[in-house]
XYZ file of C-alpha atoms in Angstrom:
462
model
C 8.011 -6.268 38.375
C 8.995 -6.275 34.704
C 11.244 -3.458 33.543
C 9.401 -0.894 31.432
C 10.677 -0.577 27.857
C 12.815 2.455 27.182
C 11.590 4.973 24.635
C 13.043 4.500 21.177
C 11.932 7.375 18.971
C 14.278 7.253 16.018
C 12.279 9.852 14.060
C 14.373 12.940 15.008
C 17.548 11.148 13.912
C 15.990 10.049 10.637
C 14.576 13.517 9.928
C 18.078 14.935 10.260
C 19.651 12.276 8.025
C 16.971 12.712 5.348
C 17.214 16.522 5.452
C 21.016 16.401 5.246
C 21.029 13.999 2.302
C 18.348 16.068 0.545
C 20.291 19.289 1.141
C 23.405 17.677 -0.363
C 21.388 16.419 -3.342
C 22.120 12.771 -2.506
C 18.888 11.526 -0.960
C 17.898 8.996 -3.604
C 21.280 7.277 -3.747
C 21.733 7.437 0.041
C 18.279 6.356 1.200
C 19.249 2.721 1.849
C 22.535 3.871 3.392
C 20.554 6.009 5.866
C 18.541 2.903 6.705
C 21.734 0.917 7.291
C 23.340 3.627 9.419
C 20.269 3.959 11.665
C 20.008 0.184 11.994
C 23.673 0.075 12.995
C 23.219 2.943 15.468
C 20.265 1.332 17.211
C 21.427 -2.265 16.662
C 18.714 -4.822 17.481
C 16.263 -2.297 18.920
C 14.596 -1.426 15.611
C 13.491 -3.547 12.669
C 14.559 -2.692 9.148
C 10.931 -2.208 8.073
C 10.386 0.185 10.993
C 13.406 2.262 9.968
C 12.470 2.161 6.271
C 8.978 3.387 7.069
C 10.273 6.233 9.234
C 12.451 7.308 6.311
C 9.420 7.138 4.007
C 7.359 9.286 6.387
C 10.205 11.811 6.612
C 10.156 11.911 2.805
C 6.409 12.579 2.805
C 5.296 9.058 1.860
C 2.934 6.583 3.469
C 4.460 3.633 5.377
C 4.314 0.261 3.618
C 5.001 -3.443 4.249
C 8.450 -3.581 2.691
C 11.940 -3.433 4.148
C 13.079 -1.273 1.217
C 12.613 2.481 1.479
C 11.254 3.224 -2.014
C 9.405 1.401 -4.745
C 9.393 2.400 -8.406
C 6.042 4.176 -7.951
C 7.276 6.537 -5.229
C 9.501 8.991 -7.071
C 6.643 10.937 -8.665
C 4.889 11.223 -5.285
C 7.976 12.905 -3.844
C 7.713 15.884 -6.172
C 4.519 17.379 -4.716
C 3.162 18.625 -1.413
C 2.249 15.156 -0.234
C -0.978 13.335 0.356
C -3.627 12.701 2.935
C -3.686 11.484 5.590
C -0.907 13.565 7.144
C -0.769 11.761 10.512
C 0.102 8.096 9.927
C 0.821 4.989 11.994
C 3.988 2.893 11.824
C 2.792 -0.060 13.969
C 6.164 -1.857 14.002
C 7.505 0.938 16.187
C 4.969 0.451 18.986
C 5.637 -3.235 19.687
C 7.504 -2.286 22.896
C 4.936 0.219 24.152
C 3.505 -0.900 27.538
C 0.043 -2.439 27.136
C -1.641 -0.587 29.978
C -0.237 2.857 29.261
C -0.963 3.871 25.700
C -0.104 7.580 25.761
C -1.370 8.099 22.208
C -4.833 6.743 23.020
C -5.052 8.987 26.080
C -3.953 12.016 24.036
C -6.639 11.533 21.380
C -9.745 13.505 22.446
C -12.011 11.840 19.866
C -11.011 8.168 20.404
C -9.651 7.838 16.856
C -6.724 5.596 17.891
C -7.531 1.925 18.369
C -5.878 -1.514 18.152
C -6.726 -4.421 15.871
C -7.111 -8.031 17.012
C -3.315 -8.448 17.031
C -2.791 -5.328 19.117
C -1.451 -3.248 16.229
C -2.144 0.472 16.214
C -4.845 1.801 13.895
C -6.138 5.315 13.180
C -9.820 5.761 12.407
C -9.614 8.601 9.902
C -13.373 9.178 9.967
C -12.984 10.244 13.592
C -9.485 11.786 13.434
C -9.431 15.600 13.490
C -5.713 15.841 12.737
C -4.477 17.898 15.691
C -1.274 15.817 15.890
C -0.844 15.710 19.660
C -0.792 11.918 19.512
C 2.514 12.256 17.640
C 3.841 14.549 20.345
C 3.285 12.037 23.172
C 4.487 8.875 21.400
C 7.922 7.955 22.793
C 8.447 5.205 20.227
C 7.816 7.026 16.936
C 4.854 4.810 16.078
C 2.847 7.872 15.082
C 4.247 10.543 12.809
C 3.197 13.305 10.465
C 4.497 13.181 6.933
C 7.119 15.792 6.132
C 7.121 17.945 2.995
C 10.668 19.244 2.975
C 12.165 16.879 0.364
C 10.616 18.594 -2.705
C 10.976 21.994 -1.004
C 14.708 21.523 -0.485
C 15.046 20.579 -4.158
C 13.299 23.807 -5.226
C 15.486 25.859 -2.853
C 18.645 24.202 -4.204
C 17.648 24.726 -7.834
C 16.424 28.294 -7.208
C 13.851 27.635 -9.923
C 11.087 29.738 -8.365
C 10.792 32.681 -5.979
C 10.012 30.995 -2.651
C 8.463 32.931 0.230
C 8.413 31.781 3.853
C 5.154 32.764 5.551
C 6.081 32.426 9.206
C 3.324 31.989 11.788
C 2.922 34.544 14.611
C 3.914 31.840 17.128
C 7.517 31.888 15.820
C 8.631 34.446 18.438
C 11.168 32.822 20.763
C 10.907 29.379 19.169
C 14.472 29.224 17.853
C 16.166 30.499 21.002
C 16.050 33.566 23.248
C 18.738 35.317 21.219
C 17.180 34.649 17.806
C 15.452 37.811 16.663
C 12.973 37.944 13.774
C 15.732 39.556 11.705
C 18.127 36.665 12.385
C 15.479 34.124 11.451
C 14.841 36.026 8.220
C 18.548 36.015 7.386
C 18.773 32.277 8.071
C 15.842 31.626 5.724
C 17.440 33.778 3.028
C 20.617 31.727 3.443
C 18.591 28.557 2.841
C 17.472 30.028 -0.477
C 14.128 31.647 0.347
C 13.368 34.838 -1.565
C 12.083 36.489 1.600
C 10.355 35.889 4.906
C 6.962 37.468 5.495
C 4.977 37.562 8.712
C 1.783 35.537 8.429
C 0.640 38.085 11.018
C 0.483 40.733 8.254
C -2.163 38.624 6.525
C -3.803 38.077 9.904
C -4.194 41.873 9.855
C -6.177 41.609 6.609
C -8.290 38.793 8.049
C -8.868 40.782 11.254
C -10.383 43.592 9.224
C -12.537 41.123 7.326
C -13.654 39.460 10.574
C -14.657 42.840 12.008
C -16.823 43.568 8.957
C -18.221 40.011 8.939
C -19.224 40.466 12.576
C -20.944 43.718 11.694
C -22.751 41.932 8.858
C -23.808 38.712 10.625
C -24.449 39.763 14.223
C -27.560 41.920 14.029
C -29.694 40.778 16.972
C -29.122 39.647 20.548
C -29.410 35.989 19.506
C -26.928 36.172 16.596
C -23.384 34.893 17.016
C -20.318 34.190 14.892
C -17.807 31.355 15.133
C -14.468 32.657 13.921
C -12.713 30.508 11.333
C -9.326 32.154 11.872
C -6.185 30.152 12.580
C -7.376 26.742 13.655
C -8.381 24.100 11.083
C -9.025 21.565 13.863
C -11.671 23.874 15.382
C -13.415 24.041 12.006
C -13.147 20.285 11.455
C -14.581 19.673 14.924
C -17.612 21.818 14.079
C -18.056 20.205 10.667
C -17.871 16.657 11.997
C -19.625 16.928 15.364
C -21.716 20.097 15.282
C -22.843 20.449 11.641
C -25.908 22.450 12.677
C -23.519 25.293 13.644
C -21.681 25.504 10.308
C -23.791 28.409 9.055
C -22.456 30.501 11.944
C -18.805 30.085 10.906
C -17.212 33.192 9.461
C -16.352 32.786 5.745
C -12.810 34.118 6.229
C -9.844 31.947 5.269
C -7.041 31.477 7.777
C -4.096 33.912 7.738
C -1.974 31.081 6.280
C -4.230 30.733 3.235
C -4.561 34.521 2.942
C -0.771 34.865 2.792
C -0.496 32.364 -0.046
C -3.385 33.809 -2.033
C -2.183 37.399 -1.750
C 1.458 36.597 -2.561
C 0.401 34.582 -5.616
C -2.025 37.279 -6.746
C 0.959 39.618 -6.837
C 3.518 37.087 -8.076
C 1.815 34.083 -9.722
C 5.013 32.065 -10.241
C 5.924 32.200 -6.548
C 5.972 29.236 -4.182
C 4.734 29.878 -0.633
C 5.843 27.835 2.374
C 3.986 28.139 5.659
C 6.126 27.584 8.764
C 4.454 27.151 12.142
C 3.809 24.871 15.110
C 0.693 23.210 13.672
C 0.513 19.742 12.110
C -3.098 20.263 10.990
C -2.001 23.060 8.644
C -0.593 20.333 6.371
C -4.108 18.999 5.897
C -5.684 22.458 5.649
C -3.401 23.348 2.736
C -4.721 20.317 0.831
C -8.450 20.977 1.294
C -10.180 21.165 -2.120
C -11.445 24.745 -1.721
C -8.090 25.980 -0.380
C -5.576 23.953 -2.374
C -3.006 25.918 -4.364
C -2.526 28.800 -1.941
C 0.254 27.099 0.024
C 2.814 24.836 -1.628
C 4.468 23.321 1.449
C 3.993 23.341 5.217
C 6.826 22.934 7.722
C 6.675 22.772 11.494
C 9.179 24.711 13.578
C 10.759 21.368 14.495
C 11.221 20.477 10.827
C 12.706 23.889 10.022
C 15.154 23.515 12.918
C 16.178 20.141 11.468
C 16.782 21.706 8.035
C 18.904 24.464 9.601
C 20.986 21.796 11.353
C 21.323 19.744 8.162
C 22.431 22.846 6.231
C 24.842 23.778 9.056
C 23.159 27.143 9.639
C 23.323 28.548 13.164
C 20.374 30.941 13.291
C 21.759 32.843 16.277
C 24.879 33.788 14.304
C 23.028 35.366 11.377
C 22.815 39.135 10.763
C 19.767 40.855 12.229
C 17.871 42.112 9.173
C 14.241 42.429 10.202
C 11.465 43.411 7.821
C 8.721 44.246 10.337
C 5.261 44.235 8.794
C 2.441 43.293 11.178
C 0.466 45.077 13.872
C 0.085 44.078 17.506
C -3.303 42.610 16.579
C -1.867 40.327 13.908
C 1.085 39.192 16.001
C -0.968 38.038 18.995
C -2.929 35.560 16.863
C -0.346 33.042 18.043
C -1.865 32.648 21.515
C -5.301 32.011 23.002
C -7.483 35.115 22.939
C -5.391 36.830 20.289
C -8.029 36.704 17.570
C -10.752 38.013 19.895
C -8.563 40.858 21.129
C -7.462 41.822 17.631
C -10.994 41.781 16.196
C -12.393 43.681 19.191
C -9.783 46.442 18.872
C -10.245 46.654 15.120
C -14.028 46.776 15.448
C -13.642 49.838 17.700
C -11.610 51.542 14.992
C -13.732 50.539 12.004
C -17.302 50.273 13.335
C -17.247 51.839 16.817
C -21.024 51.724 17.288
C -20.916 47.922 17.033
C -17.971 47.450 19.379
C -20.140 48.180 22.424
C -22.055 44.925 21.920
C -19.028 42.765 21.088
C -19.112 39.786 23.499
C -16.215 37.457 22.793
C -15.406 34.147 24.422
C -12.132 32.297 23.941
C -11.568 28.606 24.498
C -8.594 26.304 23.965
C -7.993 22.566 24.086
C -10.316 20.179 22.243
C -12.281 19.033 25.330
C -13.106 22.641 26.241
C -13.877 23.449 22.599
C -16.416 20.620 22.587
C -17.942 21.877 25.840
C -18.437 25.414 24.542
C -19.937 24.103 21.296
C -22.367 21.985 23.333
C -23.355 25.096 25.290
C -23.915 27.047 22.074
C -25.977 24.197 20.645
C -28.139 24.207 23.772
C -28.530 28.008 23.808
C -26.595 28.403 27.056
C -23.797 30.748 25.971
C -24.012 34.515 26.423
C -21.519 35.547 23.731
C -21.623 36.565 20.083
C -18.022 35.976 18.921
C -16.531 32.572 19.714
C -12.828 31.873 19.233
C -11.739 28.235 19.438
C -8.187 26.893 19.477
C -7.526 23.133 19.507
C -4.192 23.447 21.336
C -3.870 24.573 24.943
C -2.424 28.066 24.894
C -3.408 28.504 21.260
C -1.012 28.031 18.338
C 1.983 28.276 20.680
C 0.840 24.905 22.072
C 0.983 23.152 18.699
C 2.763 19.797 18.484
C 5.388 21.187 16.094
C 6.604 23.803 18.590
C 10.121 24.006 20.028
C 9.420 25.616 23.420
C 6.700 25.175 26.088
C 3.386 26.986 25.424
C 3.796 29.297 28.440
C 7.145 30.534 27.119
C 5.679 30.858 23.643
C 2.829 33.017 24.931
C 5.252 35.341 26.722
C 7.362 35.726 23.581
C 4.300 36.364 21.385
C 3.052 39.049 23.785
C 6.474 40.671 23.875
C 6.792 40.628 20.099
C 3.328 42.089 19.724
C 4.125 44.908 22.126
C 6.982 46.242 19.955
C 4.896 46.478 16.790
C 4.772 49.819 15.029
C 0.941 49.672 14.858
C -1.729 48.640 17.348
C -4.343 47.382 14.875
C -4.393 46.752 11.120
C -6.280 50.013 10.702
C -3.061 51.897 11.539
C -0.729 49.503 9.689
C 0.674 51.085 6.488
C 1.772 47.655 5.195
C -1.894 46.599 4.974
C -2.707 49.558 2.738
C 0.432 48.935 0.672
C -0.814 45.412 -0.109
C -4.276 46.705 -0.949
C -2.779 49.338 -3.265
C -0.677 46.721 -5.071
C -3.873 44.714 -5.589
C -5.535 47.764 -7.154
C -7.463 49.155 -4.176
C -6.792 52.838 -3.524
C -9.058 52.798 -0.476
C -10.340 50.143 1.926
C -12.400 47.793 -0.260
C -15.549 45.868 0.574
C -14.496 42.890 2.715
C -17.867 41.132 2.879
C -20.016 39.820 0.069
C -18.764 39.166 -3.462
C -16.231 41.961 -3.976
C -12.849 40.826 -5.374
C -10.923 41.397 -2.133
C -13.620 39.741 -0.061
C -13.585 36.698 -2.349
C -9.782 36.502 -2.205
C -9.976 36.276 1.589
C -12.991 33.954 1.752
C -13.887 30.297 1.563
C -17.232 28.556 1.171
C -18.163 26.003 3.801
C -21.152 23.765 3.101
C -23.781 24.600 5.693
C -27.324 23.471 6.292
C -28.994 26.340 4.492
C-alpha cells in the first residue's frame, strides 16, 4: 500500500512572515526573500510558484502563473480592501492530495469545487456561497482566503486615520482562557487601533430593529420573517437557491455593517475593521449596497498572526475593558442567539406581539437548505427563522481559534456578565442614538433616518 502524502500547509508560516515584514515596513523589499526562506525551509516539498502564490494570497492578491511574487500592476491593488473572489485556489499546492479523498470537495455543501481534465482544482464561483470551510479542511493550503492586513498594517503604522476594531461577539475565549475583553482591547490599542468596540453593541441596535420589523411584517398566522442578521452565507443561499423567499428576508443589515455605518456617521474620517471568525464577511463588506461601511475584515486567526508578528502577548496586557453590549447582543455569536435576543426584546418593546413569536433556529448549510425547503413547501410552523451557515453559529466559523463547543460556552459566559439583559435596558444604545440626534427611540422601520442607516435593500420578486 502506497504511503499517504503528508500534509504540507505552508500558509500559516507565510502569513506570519508577511505580517512580520509588513509590521516592520519591509514587505516590498523582502517579498522575494520570504519566498526564498520558505523554499529553503520546506526544501523540495513546495514549488516556487506555489510559495509565491501563497505570499500573494496573504497579501490580498489573486494567485497567478508566475514564480515571482509581484508584477508591476500589483502595488495599487495592495492599497485597498481587496477584490472578489475572496476564497481562491492555488492548484500547485494540491498535487500531493490523495485522489480518492478530496476533503475540500466533501466539505463543500453546494458542489462548487471540481477538477479540470488534468485533475487541477477549480472553484465554480456561480455555485460557491463563500462559507470558507473548504479552506479549513485543506491540509495542503491549496485553498485559501485572501488576507487584507497588508494595507491595514500600513494605516496602523502611519497612524493616518482613527481606526476602530469592531470585534464580533464570538471573540470570547478565542485568544486564550486568561485573555479578558479588556486585555484584548489593550492589545489592539498597542497595535495602533484608536479603540475596540463590541460589534454586539450594534447587534443591540439591530435586535431592536428586528423586533419592530417582526411587528411590522408578521401580521397573520401565515406570515413569517427570515432574519438577515449575522450570516451572509444564509442570505446568499436564499438569494441563489430560494429566490421566491427573498421578500420574506428582514431588511436589517448585519451588526458588522451597522457598526461601520454608525461609527462613520459619527466620525466620517474613521476606518473600521471587523474582526471575527467568518471568512464570508470579507465578501459581505464588498457587496455593492453595503460597500464603504467596513474598510477591512480580519479573522481571529489573522489577528493572532499579527499579534505574533508584532511580538504582542495578549495575555500580558493590562485589563482595560470598555463594556458596552447587552446579554442579547453578546449571544449573537452562537446558534439561537439572534432568536433569543429578538424574543426577549419583543417582550420589552411590543409585549402583545411576543405571545405569538414562534422562532426556529438552524445551523449548518445542509440543515439550512432543509428548513428552507420546508418553508417553500409550507411545512414549517414558525414565523421567525434564524439561519447560521456554520455549525454552532459564528463560533463555528473557519477563522476561529478554538472548537465551536468551547466558543459557545465562552459566549454564554460573557453574555451572562453583561450589565443589561436586552438592548432596551442598555444605556450605551441610547447614548449612540443621542449622538445621532435622537432624543428618544426613533422609528426603526420604514424610511426614517435611523431605519435607513440600519437597512439594506435586497432585490425580491415583488
